[in-house]
Amino acid sequence: MISAKYINKKINLLKNDSIYSSLTLQNKDYLVELGSKYNFSYQELRQLMIISADFSMWKEKSVSEYVSEIEKSLGPKADKKTVLGAVKRKWNSLKSAKIKYESTGDRIKSRPKPRKVTLSDSKNEVFGMCPVASEKTVCCNLMTIDAVQGCSLGCSYCSIQTFYTDGKISVDKNLAEKLAKIPLDPNKKYHIGSGQSSDSLAIGNREGVLDAQLNFARNNPNIILEFKTKSDNIDYLLRSNVPNNVFVSWSLNPQLFIDNEEHGTASFNQRISSARALSDKGVLVGFHFHPIVYYEGYELDYTHIIKKVVSMFDPLEVAMISMGTLTFIKPAIKKLRSTGLSSNVLQIPMADAVGKSSYTKEIKKEIFGHVLNQFSSWHDTVFFYLCMEERSVWESVFGQAYIDNTEFENALFNSVSSKMYSLESV
Ligand code: SF4
């Protein structure tokens, strides 16, 4: 056994880490015990701390349970190297395997608390580039409006909740004025997404947030404005005169995934019923299959939901369909890990994706290819694209890619705007 003073020094260093704070008392104590038993270095203990946090988020057996199984099977051969190696192999094998989601009966109980909507008087710019766009990926040059900060929907993979932790949702007090001052070139076309740091419809028209954006669209016919949501909060839009350069898109996923990872959102059926209702009013709708997650049974689940979408909509009513998956930057992984939430979104291979961490290209080809194939009857009439993916992934899924982001931007704008039809007739 190593002296308590020596091991405490290393554990004290770990205590400065937010991941350590998220561990249960039992897991913290076990790290001390393991450190003392095998004389792990600080770096090795840090690795075990990360694995311990992951196992508990994934509802796996604890590191302590795995280590006792390993010790039992290795007997006297169990030493620092073999024990750490076996724990890491288990961790890596779980990250390469499909996630096993269980059907949850407690969805309602785990809904996040609603947040208080407040007005903010910040000097922040409301107009900017898509925050995750990159020159290294084939990107659509989306511009965004940051009208609202914070979200109550509580999707476990979303970093918005880790940035806005004050329990509030704030609406920019001067939103309408700031929107009016955006220096748009009237000779240019813009695809603008609302909801950079929030869900576009979750708080409805509180503090006039939708009115301000609808007016902005009305005053700028050279833009197409997209409200992106996982809610069914469409009442205000149903009652409003929605300009024909506005469209509404839903992020869609199978109900099993929604139950496990998107706790406060509308169900799949509520989302597509809302899309149907706005479509009946003459509003163009779109669907984002993002994030598509590689879990046991995903093939059948996606086949089922896509069949439903295809049966409920005419492709002429659908602006676009995008596909994307889980892609993380390192600080976001750390923040999500530090939440200690029950979630499997970090149970992915963390393969390099032009500097970010995601699935391997082989898995991406499989999941995107599967979703795209289910839409075969819509391939010629709906605009399909990948979000945040590099050229080689585009080529493996579509057989080709846009020459550059400007070509992609123009193709998307022209396809979507050609489907925007007048609402006057409705
Ligand atoms: S493809 Fe996705 S990440 Fe890239 S600019 Fe468009 S929305 Fe943003």
JSON list of N, CA, C and O in Angstrom, two decimals, residues 225-251:
[
{"chain": "A", "resi": 225, "resn": "LEU", "atom": "N", "xyz": [-36.07, 32.77, -43.69]},
{"chain": "A", "resi": 225, "resn": "LEU", "atom": "CA", "xyz": [-35.89, 32.68, -42.23]},
{"chain": "A", "resi": 225, "resn": "LEU", "atom": "C", "xyz": [-36.45, 31.35, -41.73]},
{"chain": "A", "resi": 225, "resn": "LEU", "atom": "O", "xyz": [-37.60, 31.02, -41.99]},
{"chain": "A", "resi": 226, "resn": "GLU", "atom": "N", "xyz": [-35.59, 30.62, -41.02]},
{"chain": "A", "resi": 226, "resn": "GLU", "atom": "CA", "xyz": [-35.98, 29.28, -40.55]},
{"chain": "A", "resi": 226, "resn": "GLU", "atom": "C", "xyz": [-36.14, 29.27, -39.03]},
{"chain": "A", "resi": 226, "resn": "GLU", "atom": "O", "xyz": [-35.21, 29.61, -38.30]},
{"chain": "A", "resi": 227, "resn": "PHE", "atom": "N", "xyz": [-37.33, 28.89, -38.57]},
{"chain": "A", "resi": 227, "resn": "PHE", "atom": "CA", "xyz": [-37.54, 28.64, -37.14]},
{"chain": "A", "resi": 227, "resn": "PHE", "atom": "C", "xyz": [-37.32, 27.15, -36.91]},
{"chain": "A", "resi": 227, "resn": "PHE", "atom": "O", "xyz": [-38.01, 26.33, -37.50]},
{"chain": "A", "resi": 228, "resn": "LYS", "atom": "N", "xyz": [-36.39, 26.83, -36.04]},
{"chain": "A", "resi": 228, "resn": "LYS", "atom": "CA", "xyz": [-36.01, 25.42, -35.83]},
{"chain": "A", "resi": 228, "resn": "LYS", "atom": "C", "xyz": [-36.44, 25.01, -34.42]},
{"chain": "A", "resi": 228, "resn": "LYS", "atom": "O", "xyz": [-36.12, 25.70, -33.45]},
{"chain": "A", "resi": 229, "resn": "THR", "atom": "N", "xyz": [-37.15, 23.88, -34.31]},
{"chain": "A", "resi": 229, "resn": "THR", "atom": "CA", "xyz": [-37.72, 23.55, -33.00]},
{"chain": "A", "resi": 229, "resn": "THR", "atom": "C", "xyz": [-37.81, 22.05, -32.74]},
{"chain": "A", "resi": 229, "resn": "THR", "atom": "O", "xyz": [-37.76, 21.23, -33.67]},
{"chain": "A", "resi": 230, "resn": "LYS", "atom": "N", "xyz": [-37.94, 21.73, -31.44]},
{"chain": "A", "resi": 230, "resn": "LYS", "atom": "CA", "xyz": [-38.30, 20.36, -31.05]},
{"chain": "A", "resi": 230, "resn": "LYS", "atom": "C", "xyz": [-39.56, 20.44, -30.19]},
{"chain": "A", "resi": 230, "resn": "LYS", "atom": "O", "xyz": [-39.83, 19.55, -29.38]},
{"chain": "A", "resi": 231, "resn": "SER", "atom": "N", "xyz": [-40.28, 21.55, -30.33]},
{"chain": "A", "resi": 231, "resn": "SER", "atom": "CA", "xyz": [-41.48, 21.73, -29.51]},
{"chain": "A", "resi": 231, "resn": "SER", "atom": "C", "xyz": [-42.73, 21.57, -30.38]},
{"chain": "A", "resi": 231, "resn": "SER", "atom": "O", "xyz": [-42.63, 21.37, -31.59]},
{"chain": "A", "resi": 232, "resn": "ASP", "atom": "N", "xyz": [-43.90, 21.66, -29.74]},
{"chain": "A", "resi": 232, "resn": "ASP", "atom": "CA", "xyz": [-45.14, 21.67, -30.53]},
{"chain": "A", "resi": 232, "resn": "ASP", "atom": "C", "xyz": [-45.85, 23.00, -30.29]},
{"chain": "A", "resi": 232, "resn": "ASP", "atom": "O", "xyz": [-47.07, 23.10, -30.38]},
{"chain": "A", "resi": 233, "resn": "ASN", "atom": "N", "xyz": [-45.03, 24.01, -29.96]},
{"chain": "A", "resi": 233, "resn": "ASN", "atom": "CA", "xyz": [-45.60, 25.30, -29.57]},
{"chain": "A", "resi": 233, "resn": "ASN", "atom": "C", "xyz": [-45.86, 26.18, -30.80]},
{"chain": "A", "resi": 233, "resn": "ASN", "atom": "O", "xyz": [-45.16, 27.17, -31.02]},
{"chain": "A", "resi": 234, "resn": "ILE", "atom": "N", "xyz": [-46.86, 25.80, -31.57]},
{"chain": "A", "resi": 234, "resn": "ILE", "atom": "CA", "xyz": [-47.08, 26.50, -32.85]},
{"chain": "A", "resi": 234, "resn": "ILE", "atom": "C", "xyz": [-48.29, 27.42, -32.82]},
{"chain": "A", "resi": 234, "resn": "ILE", "atom": "O", "xyz": [-48.63, 28.03, -33.83]},
{"chain": "A", "resi": 235, "resn": "ASP", "atom": "N", "xyz": [-48.94, 27.52, -31.64]},
{"chain": "A", "resi": 235, "resn": "ASP", "atom": "CA", "xyz": [-50.20, 28.29, -31.58]},
{"chain": "A", "resi": 235, "resn": "ASP", "atom": "C", "xyz": [-50.05, 29.69, -32.13]},
{"chain": "A", "resi": 235, "resn": "ASP", "atom": "O", "xyz": [-50.89, 30.17, -32.88]},
{"chain": "A", "resi": 236, "resn": "TYR", "atom": "N", "xyz": [-48.96, 30.38, -31.73]},
{"chain": "A", "resi": 236, "resn": "TYR", "atom": "CA", "xyz": [-48.81, 31.76, -32.16]},
{"chain": "A", "resi": 236, "resn": "TYR", "atom": "C", "xyz": [-48.66, 31.84, -33.69]},
{"chain": "A", "resi": 236, "resn": "TYR", "atom": "O", "xyz": [-49.25, 32.71, -34.33]},
{"chain": "A", "resi": 237, "resn": "LEU", "atom": "N", "xyz": [-47.90, 30.92, -34.24]},
{"chain": "A", "resi": 237, "resn": "LEU", "atom": "CA", "xyz": [-47.73, 30.95, -35.71]},
{"chain": "A", "resi": 237, "resn": "LEU", "atom": "C", "xyz": [-49.04, 30.61, -36.41]},
{"chain": "A", "resi": 237, "resn": "LEU", "atom": "O", "xyz": [-49.35, 31.15, -37.47]},
{"chain": "A", "resi": 238, "resn": "LEU", "atom": "N", "xyz": [-49.83, 29.73, -35.81]},
{"chain": "A", "resi": 238, "resn": "LEU", "atom": "CA", "xyz": [-51.12, 29.38, -36.43]},
{"chain": "A", "resi": 238, "resn": "LEU", "atom": "C", "xyz": [-52.04, 30.60, -36.47]},
{"chain": "A", "resi": 238, "resn": "LEU", "atom": "O", "xyz": [-52.82, 30.77, -37.39]},
{"chain": "A", "resi": 239, "resn": "ARG", "atom": "N", "xyz": [-51.91, 31.45, -35.44]},
{"chain": "A", "resi": 239, "resn": "ARG", "atom": "CA", "xyz": [-52.78, 32.64, -35.37]},
{"chain": "A", "resi": 239, "resn": "ARG", "atom": "C", "xyz": [-52.21, 33.82, -36.17]},
{"chain": "A", "resi": 239, "resn": "ARG", "atom": "O", "xyz": [-52.89, 34.82, -36.36]},
{"chain": "A", "resi": 240, "resn": "SER", "atom": "N", "xyz": [-50.95, 33.72, -36.59]},
{"chain": "A", "resi": 240, "resn": "SER", "atom": "CA", "xyz": [-50.29, 34.89, -37.19]},
{"chain": "A", "resi": 240, "resn": "SER", "atom": "C", "xyz": [-50.27, 34.81, -38.71]},
{"chain": "A", "resi": 240, "resn": "SER", "atom": "O", "xyz": [-50.43, 33.75, -39.30]},
{"chain": "A", "resi": 241, "resn": "ASN", "atom": "N", "xyz": [-50.01, 35.98, -39.26]},
{"chain": "A", "resi": 241, "resn": "ASN", "atom": "CA", "xyz": [-49.78, 36.05, -40.70]},
{"chain": "A", "resi": 241, "resn": "ASN", "atom": "C", "xyz": [-48.29, 35.77, -40.92]},
{"chain": "A", "resi": 241, "resn": "ASN", "atom": "O", "xyz": [-47.45, 36.62, -40.66]},
{"chain": "A", "resi": 242, "resn": "VAL", "atom": "N", "xyz": [-47.97, 34.55, -41.33]},
{"chain": "A", "resi": 242, "resn": "VAL", "atom": "CA", "xyz": [-46.56, 34.17, -41.47]},
{"chain": "A", "resi": 242, "resn": "VAL", "atom": "C", "xyz": [-46.10, 34.54, -42.88]},
{"chain": "A", "resi": 242, "resn": "VAL", "atom": "O", "xyz": [-46.67, 34.06, -43.87]},
{"chain": "A", "resi": 243, "resn": "PRO", "atom": "N", "xyz": [-45.09, 35.42, -42.99]},
{"chain": "A", "resi": 243, "resn": "PRO", "atom": "CA", "xyz": [-44.62, 35.79, -44.34]},
{"chain": "A", "resi": 243, "resn": "PRO", "atom": "C", "xyz": [-44.15, 34.55, -45.11]},
{"chain": "A", "resi": 243, "resn": "PRO", "atom": "O", "xyz": [-43.68, 33.59, -44.50]},
{"chain": "A", "resi": 244, "resn": "ASN", "atom": "N", "xyz": [-44.26, 34.61, -46.41]},
{"chain": "A", "resi": 244, "resn": "ASN", "atom": "CA", "xyz": [-43.95, 33.37, -47.16]},
{"chain": "A", "resi": 244, "resn": "ASN", "atom": "C", "xyz": [-42.46, 33.10, -47.29]},
{"chain": "A", "resi": 244, "resn": "ASN", "atom": "O", "xyz": [-42.07, 32.06, -47.80]},
{"chain": "A", "resi": 245, "resn": "ASN", "atom": "N", "xyz": [-41.59, 34.00, -46.78]},
{"chain": "A", "resi": 245, "resn": "ASN", "atom": "CA", "xyz": [-40.16, 33.65, -46.76]},
{"chain": "A", "resi": 245, "resn": "ASN", "atom": "C", "xyz": [-39.73, 33.08, -45.40]},
{"chain": "A", "resi": 245, "resn": "ASN", "atom": "O", "xyz": [-38.55, 33.05, -45.08]},
{"chain": "A", "resi": 246, "resn": "VAL", "atom": "N", "xyz": [-40.74, 32.61, -44.63]},
{"chain": "A", "resi": 246, "resn": "VAL", "atom": "CA", "xyz": [-40.43, 31.95, -43.34]},
{"chain": "A", "resi": 246, "resn": "VAL", "atom": "C", "xyz": [-40.78, 30.48, -43.47]},
{"chain": "A", "resi": 246, "resn": "VAL", "atom": "O", "xyz": [-41.82, 30.13, -44.03]},
{"chain": "A", "resi": 247, "resn": "PHE", "atom": "N", "xyz": [-39.93, 29.60, -42.98]},
{"chain": "A", "resi": 247, "resn": "PHE", "atom": "CA", "xyz": [-40.31, 28.19, -42.88]},
{"chain": "A", "resi": 247, "resn": "PHE", "atom": "C", "xyz": [-39.93, 27.65, -41.51]},
{"chain": "A", "resi": 247, "resn": "PHE", "atom": "O", "xyz": [-39.13, 28.25, -40.79]},
{"chain": "A", "resi": 248, "resn": "VAL", "atom": "N", "xyz": [-40.58, 26.56, -41.14]},
{"chain": "A", "resi": 248, "resn": "VAL", "atom": "CA", "xyz": [-40.39, 26.01, -39.78]},
{"chain": "A", "resi": 248, "resn": "VAL", "atom": "C", "xyz": [-39.87, 24.59, -39.92]},
{"chain": "A", "resi": 248, "resn": "VAL", "atom": "O", "xyz": [-40.40, 23.79, -40.70]},
{"chain": "A", "resi": 249, "resn": "SER", "atom": "N", "xyz": [-38.80, 24.28, -39.17]},
{"chain": "A", "resi": 249, "resn": "SER", "atom": "CA", "xyz": [-38.25, 22.93, -39.28]},
{"chain": "A", "resi": 249, "resn": "SER", "atom": "C", "xyz": [-38.23, 22.26, -37.91]},
{"chain": "A", "resi": 249, "resn": "SER", "atom": "O", "xyz": [-38.09, 22.92, -36.88]},
{"chain": "A", "resi": 250, "resn": "TRP", "atom": "N", "xyz": [-38.39, 20.94, -37.95]},
{"chain": "A", "resi": 250, "resn": "TRP", "atom": "CA", "xyz": [-38.36, 20.14, -36.72]},
{"chain": "A", "resi": 250, "resn": "TRP", "atom": "C", "xyz": [-37.17, 19.20, -36.76]},
{"chain": "A", "resi": 250, "resn": "TRP", "atom": "O", "xyz": [-36.89, 18.59, -37.81]},
{"chain": "A", "resi": 251, "resn": "SER", "atom": "N", "xyz": [-36.54, 19.07, -35.63]},
{"chain": "A", "resi": 251, "resn": "SER", "atom": "CA", "xyz": [-35.53, 18.06, -35.49]},
{"chain": "A", "resi": 251, "resn": "SER", "atom": "C", "xyz": [-36.29, 16.77, -35.16]},
{"chain": "A", "resi": 251, "resn": "SER", "atom": "O", "xyz": [-37.14, 16.76, -34.26]}
]
